[in-house]
Coordinates of C-alpha atoms and ligand atoms in Angstrom, one line a residue:
X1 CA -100.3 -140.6 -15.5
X2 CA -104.0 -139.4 -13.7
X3 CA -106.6 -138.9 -16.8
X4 CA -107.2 -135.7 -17.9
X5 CA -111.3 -135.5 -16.9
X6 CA -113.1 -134.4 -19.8
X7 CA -117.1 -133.6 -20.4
X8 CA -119.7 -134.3 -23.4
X9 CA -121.5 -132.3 -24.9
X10 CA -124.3 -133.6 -26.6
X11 CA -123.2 -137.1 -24.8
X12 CA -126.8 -139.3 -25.3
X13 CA -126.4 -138.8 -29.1
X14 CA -125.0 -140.8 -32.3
X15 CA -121.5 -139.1 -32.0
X16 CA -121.6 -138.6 -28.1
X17 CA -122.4 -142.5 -27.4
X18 CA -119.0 -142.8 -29.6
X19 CA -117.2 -140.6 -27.7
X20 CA -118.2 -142.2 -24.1
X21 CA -117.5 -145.4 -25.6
X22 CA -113.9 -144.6 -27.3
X23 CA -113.0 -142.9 -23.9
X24 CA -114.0 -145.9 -21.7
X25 CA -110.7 -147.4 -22.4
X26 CA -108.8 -144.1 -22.9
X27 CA -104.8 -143.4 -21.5
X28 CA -104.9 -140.3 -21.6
X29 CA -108.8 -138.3 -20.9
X30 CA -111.9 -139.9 -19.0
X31 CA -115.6 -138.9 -19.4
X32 CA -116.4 -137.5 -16.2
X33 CA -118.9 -134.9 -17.5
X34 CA -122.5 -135.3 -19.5
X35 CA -124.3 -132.8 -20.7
X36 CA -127.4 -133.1 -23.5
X37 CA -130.6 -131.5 -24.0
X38 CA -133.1 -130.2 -21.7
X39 CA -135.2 -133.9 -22.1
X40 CA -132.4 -135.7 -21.2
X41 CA -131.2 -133.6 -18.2
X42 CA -131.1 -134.9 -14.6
X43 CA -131.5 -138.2 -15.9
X44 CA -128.8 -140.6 -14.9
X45 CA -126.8 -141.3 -18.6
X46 CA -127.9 -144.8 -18.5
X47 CA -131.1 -143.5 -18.3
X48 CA -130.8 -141.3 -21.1
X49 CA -129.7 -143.8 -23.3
X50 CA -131.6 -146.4 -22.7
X51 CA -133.6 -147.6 -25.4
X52 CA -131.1 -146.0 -27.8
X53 CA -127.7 -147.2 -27.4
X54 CA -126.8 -147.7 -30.9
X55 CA -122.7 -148.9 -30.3
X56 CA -121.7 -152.2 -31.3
X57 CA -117.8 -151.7 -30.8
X58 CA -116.2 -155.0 -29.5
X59 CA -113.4 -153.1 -28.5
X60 CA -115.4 -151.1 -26.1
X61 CA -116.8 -152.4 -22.8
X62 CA -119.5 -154.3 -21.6
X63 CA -121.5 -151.8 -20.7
X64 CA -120.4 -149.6 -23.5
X65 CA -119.6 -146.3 -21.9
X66 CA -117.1 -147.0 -19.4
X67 CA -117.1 -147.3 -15.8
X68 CA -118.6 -144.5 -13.8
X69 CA -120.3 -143.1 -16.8
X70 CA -123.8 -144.6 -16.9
X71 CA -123.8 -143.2 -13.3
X72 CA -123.1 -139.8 -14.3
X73 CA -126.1 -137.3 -14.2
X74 CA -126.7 -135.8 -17.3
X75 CA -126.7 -131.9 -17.0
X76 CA -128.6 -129.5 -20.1
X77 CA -125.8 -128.3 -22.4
X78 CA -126.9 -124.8 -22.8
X79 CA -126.5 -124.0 -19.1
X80 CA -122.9 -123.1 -19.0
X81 CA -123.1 -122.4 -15.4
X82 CA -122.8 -126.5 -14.4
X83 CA -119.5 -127.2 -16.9
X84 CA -118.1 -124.0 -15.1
X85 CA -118.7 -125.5 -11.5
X86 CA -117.6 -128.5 -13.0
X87 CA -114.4 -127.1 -14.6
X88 CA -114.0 -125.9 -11.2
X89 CA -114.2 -129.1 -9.1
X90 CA -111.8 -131.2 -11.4
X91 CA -114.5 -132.8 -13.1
X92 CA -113.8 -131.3 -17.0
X93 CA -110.8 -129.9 -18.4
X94 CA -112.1 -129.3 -21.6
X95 CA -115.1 -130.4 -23.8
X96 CA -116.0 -132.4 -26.7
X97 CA -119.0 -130.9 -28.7
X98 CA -121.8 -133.3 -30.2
X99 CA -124.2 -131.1 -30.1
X100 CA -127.0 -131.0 -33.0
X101 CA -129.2 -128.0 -32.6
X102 CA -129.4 -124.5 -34.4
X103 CA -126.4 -123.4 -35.8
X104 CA -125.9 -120.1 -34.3
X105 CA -127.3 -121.6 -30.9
X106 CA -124.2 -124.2 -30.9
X107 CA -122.3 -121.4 -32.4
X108 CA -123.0 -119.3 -29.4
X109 CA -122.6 -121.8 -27.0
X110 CA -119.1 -123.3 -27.9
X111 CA -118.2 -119.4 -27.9
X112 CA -119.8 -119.7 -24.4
X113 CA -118.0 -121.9 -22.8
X114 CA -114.3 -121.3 -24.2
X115 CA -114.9 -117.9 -22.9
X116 CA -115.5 -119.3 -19.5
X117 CA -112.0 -120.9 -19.7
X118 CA -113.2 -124.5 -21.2
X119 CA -111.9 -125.4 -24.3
X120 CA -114.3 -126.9 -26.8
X121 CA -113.3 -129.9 -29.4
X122 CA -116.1 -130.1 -31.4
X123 CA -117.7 -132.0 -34.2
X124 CA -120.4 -129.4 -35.4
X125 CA -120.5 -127.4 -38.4
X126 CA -121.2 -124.5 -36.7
X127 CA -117.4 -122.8 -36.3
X128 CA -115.6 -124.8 -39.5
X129 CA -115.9 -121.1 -41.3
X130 CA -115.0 -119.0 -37.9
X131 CA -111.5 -117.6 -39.6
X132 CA -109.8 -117.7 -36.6
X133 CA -110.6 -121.4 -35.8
X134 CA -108.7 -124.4 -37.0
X135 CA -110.5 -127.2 -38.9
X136 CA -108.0 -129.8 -37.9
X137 CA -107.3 -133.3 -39.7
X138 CA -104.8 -134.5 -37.3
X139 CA -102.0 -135.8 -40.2
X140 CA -102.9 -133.0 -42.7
X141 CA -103.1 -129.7 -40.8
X142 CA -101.6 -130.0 -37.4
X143 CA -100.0 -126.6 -37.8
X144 CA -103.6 -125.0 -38.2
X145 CA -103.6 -125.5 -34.5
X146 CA -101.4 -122.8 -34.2
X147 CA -104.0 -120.2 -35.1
X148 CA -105.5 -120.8 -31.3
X149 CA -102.9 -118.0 -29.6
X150 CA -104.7 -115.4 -32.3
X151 CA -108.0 -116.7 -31.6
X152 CA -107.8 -116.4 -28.0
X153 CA -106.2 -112.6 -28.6
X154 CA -108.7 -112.1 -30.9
X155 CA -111.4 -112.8 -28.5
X156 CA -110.0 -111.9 -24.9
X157 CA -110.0 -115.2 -24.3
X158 CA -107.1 -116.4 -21.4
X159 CA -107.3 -120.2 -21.4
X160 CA -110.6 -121.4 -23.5
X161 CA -110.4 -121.9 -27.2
X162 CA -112.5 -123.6 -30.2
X163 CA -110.8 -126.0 -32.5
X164 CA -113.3 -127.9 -35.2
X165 CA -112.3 -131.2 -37.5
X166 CA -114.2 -131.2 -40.4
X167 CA -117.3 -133.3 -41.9
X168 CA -117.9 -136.8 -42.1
X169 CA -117.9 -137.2 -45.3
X170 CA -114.4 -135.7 -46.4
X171 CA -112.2 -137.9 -44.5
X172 CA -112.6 -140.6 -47.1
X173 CA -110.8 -138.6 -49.9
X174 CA -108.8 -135.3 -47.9
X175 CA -105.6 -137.3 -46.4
X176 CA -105.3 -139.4 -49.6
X177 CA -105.0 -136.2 -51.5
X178 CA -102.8 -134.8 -49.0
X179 CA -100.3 -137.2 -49.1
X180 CA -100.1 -136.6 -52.7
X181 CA -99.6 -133.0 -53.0
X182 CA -97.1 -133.2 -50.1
X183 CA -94.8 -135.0 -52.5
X184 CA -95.5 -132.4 -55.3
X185 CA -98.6 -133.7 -57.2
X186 CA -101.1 -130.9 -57.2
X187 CA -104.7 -131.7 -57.3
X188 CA -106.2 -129.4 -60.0
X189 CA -109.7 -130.6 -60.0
X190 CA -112.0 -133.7 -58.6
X191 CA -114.9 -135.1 -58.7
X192 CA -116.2 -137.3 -56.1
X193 CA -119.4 -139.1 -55.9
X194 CA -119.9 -140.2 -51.6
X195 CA -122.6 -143.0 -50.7
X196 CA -123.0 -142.1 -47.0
X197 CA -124.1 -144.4 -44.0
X198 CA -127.4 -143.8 -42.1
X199 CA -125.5 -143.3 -38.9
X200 CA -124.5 -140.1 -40.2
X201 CA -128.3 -138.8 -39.9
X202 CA -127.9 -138.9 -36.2
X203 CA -130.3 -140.5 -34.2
X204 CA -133.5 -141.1 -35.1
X205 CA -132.1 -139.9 -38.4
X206 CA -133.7 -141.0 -41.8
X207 CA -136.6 -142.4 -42.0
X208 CA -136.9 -146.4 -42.8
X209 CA -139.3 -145.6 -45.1
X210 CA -137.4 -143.3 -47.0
X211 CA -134.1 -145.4 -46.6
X212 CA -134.7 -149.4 -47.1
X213 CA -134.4 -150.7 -50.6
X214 CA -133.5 -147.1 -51.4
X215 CA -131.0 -143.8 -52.1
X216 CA -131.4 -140.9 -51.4
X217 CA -129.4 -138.2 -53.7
X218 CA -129.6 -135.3 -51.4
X219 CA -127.9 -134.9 -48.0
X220 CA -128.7 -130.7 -46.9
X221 CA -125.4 -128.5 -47.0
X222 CA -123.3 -132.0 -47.7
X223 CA -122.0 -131.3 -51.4
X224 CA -121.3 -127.5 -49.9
X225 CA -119.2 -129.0 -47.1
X226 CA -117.9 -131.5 -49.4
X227 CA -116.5 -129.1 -51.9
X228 CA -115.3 -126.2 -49.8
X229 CA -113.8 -128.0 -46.6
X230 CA -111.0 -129.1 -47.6
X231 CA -109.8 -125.7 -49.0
X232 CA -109.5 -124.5 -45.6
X233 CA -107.9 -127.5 -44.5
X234 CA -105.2 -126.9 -46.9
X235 CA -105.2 -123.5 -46.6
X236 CA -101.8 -122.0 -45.2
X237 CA -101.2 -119.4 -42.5
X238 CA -99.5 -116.3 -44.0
X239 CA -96.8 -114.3 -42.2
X240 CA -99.5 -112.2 -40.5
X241 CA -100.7 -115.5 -38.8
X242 CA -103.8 -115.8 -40.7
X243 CA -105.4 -118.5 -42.5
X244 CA -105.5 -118.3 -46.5
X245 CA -107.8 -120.6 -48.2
X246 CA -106.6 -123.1 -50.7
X247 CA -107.5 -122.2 -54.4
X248 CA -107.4 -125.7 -55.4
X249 CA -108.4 -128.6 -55.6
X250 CA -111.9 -127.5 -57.6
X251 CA -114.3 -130.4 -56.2
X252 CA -117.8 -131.2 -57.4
X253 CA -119.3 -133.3 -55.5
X254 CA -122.7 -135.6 -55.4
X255 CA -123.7 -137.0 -51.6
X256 CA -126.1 -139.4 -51.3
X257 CA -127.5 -141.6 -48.4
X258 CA -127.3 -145.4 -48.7
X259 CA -128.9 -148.4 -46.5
X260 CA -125.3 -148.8 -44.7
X261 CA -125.6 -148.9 -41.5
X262 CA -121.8 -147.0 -40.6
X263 CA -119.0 -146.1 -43.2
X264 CA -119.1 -143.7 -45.7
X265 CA -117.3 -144.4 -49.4
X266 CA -116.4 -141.8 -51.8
X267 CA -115.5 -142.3 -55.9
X268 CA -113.3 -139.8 -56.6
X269 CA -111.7 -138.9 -59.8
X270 CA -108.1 -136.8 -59.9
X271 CA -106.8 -134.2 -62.1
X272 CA -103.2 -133.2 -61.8
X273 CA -101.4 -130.0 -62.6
X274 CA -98.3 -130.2 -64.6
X275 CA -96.9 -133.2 -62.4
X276 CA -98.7 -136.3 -63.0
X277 CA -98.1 -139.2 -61.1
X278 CA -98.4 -143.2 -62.1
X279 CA -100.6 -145.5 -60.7
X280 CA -97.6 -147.2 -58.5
X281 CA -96.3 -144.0 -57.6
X282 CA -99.8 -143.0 -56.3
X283 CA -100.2 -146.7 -54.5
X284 CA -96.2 -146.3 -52.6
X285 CA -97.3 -142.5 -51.7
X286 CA -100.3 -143.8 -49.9
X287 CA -99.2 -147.2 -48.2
X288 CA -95.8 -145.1 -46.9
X289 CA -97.7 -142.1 -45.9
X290 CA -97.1 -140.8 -42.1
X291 CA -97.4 -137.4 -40.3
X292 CA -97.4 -136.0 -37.0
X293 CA -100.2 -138.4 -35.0
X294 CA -97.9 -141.2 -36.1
X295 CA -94.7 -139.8 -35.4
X296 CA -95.7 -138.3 -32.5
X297 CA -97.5 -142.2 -31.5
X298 CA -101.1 -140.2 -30.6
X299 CA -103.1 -143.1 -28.6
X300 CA -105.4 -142.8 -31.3
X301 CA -103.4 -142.6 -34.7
X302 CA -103.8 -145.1 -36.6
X303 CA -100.3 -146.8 -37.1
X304 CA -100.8 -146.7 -41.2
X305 CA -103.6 -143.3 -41.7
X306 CA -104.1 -144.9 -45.5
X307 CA -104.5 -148.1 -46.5
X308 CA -104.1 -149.7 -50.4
X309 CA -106.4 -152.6 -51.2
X310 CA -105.6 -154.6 -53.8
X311 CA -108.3 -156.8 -54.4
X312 CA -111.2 -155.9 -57.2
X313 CA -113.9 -155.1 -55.1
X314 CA -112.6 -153.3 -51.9
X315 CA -113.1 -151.1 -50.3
X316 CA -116.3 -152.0 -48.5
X317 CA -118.0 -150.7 -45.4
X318 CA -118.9 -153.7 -43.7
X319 CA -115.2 -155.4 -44.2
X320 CA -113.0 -152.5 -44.3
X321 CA -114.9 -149.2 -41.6
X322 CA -113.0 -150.8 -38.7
X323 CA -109.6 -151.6 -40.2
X324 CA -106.8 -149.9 -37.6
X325 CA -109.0 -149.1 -34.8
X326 CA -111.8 -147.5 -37.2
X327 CA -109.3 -145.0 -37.9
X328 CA -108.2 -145.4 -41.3
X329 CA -109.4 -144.7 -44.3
X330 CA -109.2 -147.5 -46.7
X331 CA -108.4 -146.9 -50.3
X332 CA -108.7 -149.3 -53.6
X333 CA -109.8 -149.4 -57.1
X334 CA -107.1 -147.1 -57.9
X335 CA -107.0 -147.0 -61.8
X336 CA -106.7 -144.5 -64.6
X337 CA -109.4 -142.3 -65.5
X338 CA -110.4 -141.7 -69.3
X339 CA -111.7 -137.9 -68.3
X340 CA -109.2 -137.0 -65.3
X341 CA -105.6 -138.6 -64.7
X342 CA -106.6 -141.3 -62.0
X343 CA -109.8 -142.5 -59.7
X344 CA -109.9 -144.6 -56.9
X345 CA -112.5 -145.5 -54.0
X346 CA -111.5 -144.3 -50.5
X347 CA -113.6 -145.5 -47.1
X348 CA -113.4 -144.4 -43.7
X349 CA -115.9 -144.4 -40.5
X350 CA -118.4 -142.1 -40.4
X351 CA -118.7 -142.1 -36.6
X352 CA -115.3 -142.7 -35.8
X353 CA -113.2 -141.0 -37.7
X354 CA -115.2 -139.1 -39.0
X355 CA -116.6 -138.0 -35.5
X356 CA -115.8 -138.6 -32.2
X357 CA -112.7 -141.0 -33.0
X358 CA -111.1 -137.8 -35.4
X359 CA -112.4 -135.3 -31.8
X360 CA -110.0 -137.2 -29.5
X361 CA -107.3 -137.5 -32.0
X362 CA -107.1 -133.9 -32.5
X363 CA -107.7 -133.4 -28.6
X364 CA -104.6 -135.8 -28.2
X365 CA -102.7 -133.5 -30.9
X366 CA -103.2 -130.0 -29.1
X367 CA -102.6 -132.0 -26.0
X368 CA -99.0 -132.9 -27.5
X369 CA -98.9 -129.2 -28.5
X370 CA -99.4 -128.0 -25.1
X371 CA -102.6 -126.4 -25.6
X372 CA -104.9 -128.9 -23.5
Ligands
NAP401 P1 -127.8 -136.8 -32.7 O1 -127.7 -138.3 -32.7 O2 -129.1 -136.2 -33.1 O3 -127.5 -136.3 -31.2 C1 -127.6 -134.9 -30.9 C2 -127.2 -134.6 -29.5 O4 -127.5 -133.2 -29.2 C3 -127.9 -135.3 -28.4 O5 -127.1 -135.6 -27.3 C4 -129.1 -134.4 -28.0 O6 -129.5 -134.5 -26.7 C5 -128.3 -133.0 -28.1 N1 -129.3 -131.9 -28.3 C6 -130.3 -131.9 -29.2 N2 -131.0 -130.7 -29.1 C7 -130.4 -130.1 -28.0 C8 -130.7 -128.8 -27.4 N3 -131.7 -128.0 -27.7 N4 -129.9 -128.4 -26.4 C9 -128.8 -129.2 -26.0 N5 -128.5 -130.4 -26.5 C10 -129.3 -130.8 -27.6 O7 -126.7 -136.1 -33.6 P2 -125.2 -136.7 -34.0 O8 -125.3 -137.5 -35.3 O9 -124.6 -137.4 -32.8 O10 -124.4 -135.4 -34.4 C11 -123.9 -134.6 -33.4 C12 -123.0 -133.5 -34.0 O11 -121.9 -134.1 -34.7 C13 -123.8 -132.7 -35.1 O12 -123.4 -131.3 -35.1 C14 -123.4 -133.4 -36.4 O13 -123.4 -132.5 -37.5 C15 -121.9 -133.7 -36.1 N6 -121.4 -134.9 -36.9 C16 -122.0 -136.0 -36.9 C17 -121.5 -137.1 -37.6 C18 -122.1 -138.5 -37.7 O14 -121.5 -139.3 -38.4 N7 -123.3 -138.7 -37.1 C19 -120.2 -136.9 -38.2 C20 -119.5 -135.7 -38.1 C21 -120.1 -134.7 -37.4 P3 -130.9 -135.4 -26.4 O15 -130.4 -136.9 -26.5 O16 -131.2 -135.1 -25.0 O17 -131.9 -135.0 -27.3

């Protein structure tokens, strides 16, 4: 099968150098399309990054970005104009977005280019409340995809759409639940406590100063992502094919930054409706859990989406952030709680899937839907 070609936006940043670098060895897309801000335009991308390659993937190549990409020139993302000639020659089929600038700039510019015909993947915050776009988690929500035919009637759009996945930060705790209400046990209310890796700053991010030897209790709009989120993501779409918001799970949340370099852990603590299940049921729930990226063998599913640790003292970011391709999240500590019904510690990557790892796989699931 040829690759599908496929650009990046925002390519020279934390999350783009993760998407050039999880595409290098790719089946299905290849990076054949760069685009950044204005400084980094008309540089070569190895220019661009030079100085500030931050990926230490041994699964990636050498050179980290994949052959043919540290030649590519980097264009400036906000002129639509050179993705559309692009689009045009073969060179980009669709885009990821990794873009971090004003929200209603990216807003605007995602809208953009899907109305030029490109569809847009992205990783921002900037569209996760846009009704008609889906917030995808590719084994919780695959069906939101669905919404994109009312989007693009919505918008007069033919063959360009937006599709979103959600913060960082709620990966490590929204497919465990998940696979726990699927099989009947309602999450009534949580609290979850996330200690957050540095590499979720971005580039140059947080300052050392502020950082080493330190925490930081305060991560801007985090705790608001962190609570709301996943409400859309198990929202349902009604009969009229629109999306209605999830009443529960009730979430308070505290996020801080930590002096981990990539993985970001979240202590959570569950109350059930009605329907309370036990600590094994809750461990046999999670190890046999599978949905559609596994089923459907996704190039980029991990083969088991949650994995149980037994041992005291796991999960941990440095041992467990790259377990199943980086694409897992990793829980343990599961054990009652004296206030709710149970707690445990869930862990995934920040950057991978969290970011551009969690972009691809929902790029290979509306691929296997037909809409890519
Ligand atoms: P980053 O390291 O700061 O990279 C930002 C990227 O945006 C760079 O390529 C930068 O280009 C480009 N950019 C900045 N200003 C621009 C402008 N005015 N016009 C066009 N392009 C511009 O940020 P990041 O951590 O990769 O995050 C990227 C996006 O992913 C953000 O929306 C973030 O919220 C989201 N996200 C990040 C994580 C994570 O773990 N880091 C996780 C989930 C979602 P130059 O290099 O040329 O400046």
């Amino acid at each position: 099968m040829s690759k599908i070609p496929v650009g990046v936006l925002g390519a020279t940043g934390m999350v783009g150098q993760m998407y050039t670098s999880l595409l290098a060895d790719h089946p299905w897309f290849e990076a054949r399309y760069a685009a950044a801000s204005p400084r980094s335009a008309g540089k070569t991308y190895a220019q661009a990054v030079e100085g500030r390659w931050h990926i230490n993937r041994s699964a990636v190549s050498a050179a980290g970005w994949g052959e043919g990409v540290g030649g590519l020139i980097v264009e400036d993302a906000n002129d639509v104009s050179k993705a559309i000639a692009a689009h045009k020659a073969g060179r980009c089929a669709f885009v990821f977005s990794a873009l971090e600038m004003g929200k209603d700039e990216i807003r605007a510019l995602e809208e953009a280019y899907a109305a030029a015909g490109i569809p847009v993947v992205s990783n921002a915050s900037a569209h996760r409340w846009t009704a008609d776009v889906p917030m995808l988690i590719a084994e919780v929500n695959p069906h939101h995809a669905d919404l994109i035919p009312l989007q693009r009637k919505n918008r007069g759009w033919d063959k360009g759409f937006i599709a979103v996945k959600p913060n960082c930060s709620i990966q490590s705790y929204t497919t465990p639940l998940w696979a726990l209400m699927q099989k009947g046990y309602g999450v009534k209310r949580l609290l979850v406590t996330t200690l957050q890796a540095v590499s979720g700053a971005g580039y140059p991010g947080v300052s050392s100063w502020d950082i080493i030897d330190n925490i930081v209790p305060y991560i801007g709009g985090e705790e608001e992502k962190s609570e709301q989120e996943p409400l859309k993501i198990f929202g349902e779409i009604n009969g009229g094919g629109v999306l209605v918001n999830a009443a529960e799970p009730k979430i308070s949340a505290h996020c801080n930054r930590v002096p981990v370099r990539d993985g970001h852990i979240a202590c959570v603590s569950m109350e059930f409706g009605v329907k309370k299940p036990s600590i094994d049921e809750v461990k046999k729930i999670w190890s046999e859990f599978r949905a559609l990226p596994q089923e459907a063998q996704l190039p980029s599913a991990p083969e088991r989406p949650v994995i149980v640790r037994e041992e005291a003292d796991r999960p941990q970011p440095r041992k467990d952030r790259d377990a199943d391709k980086a694409m897992a999240v990793t829980v343990g500590r599961i054990r009652p709680c004296p206030v709710f019904d149970i707690r445990f510690v869930g862990l995934s990557h920040n950057t991978v899937r969290g970011a551009a790892g969690g972009g691809i796989l929902n790029a290979e699931l509306l691929k296997h839907k037909g809409y890519l």
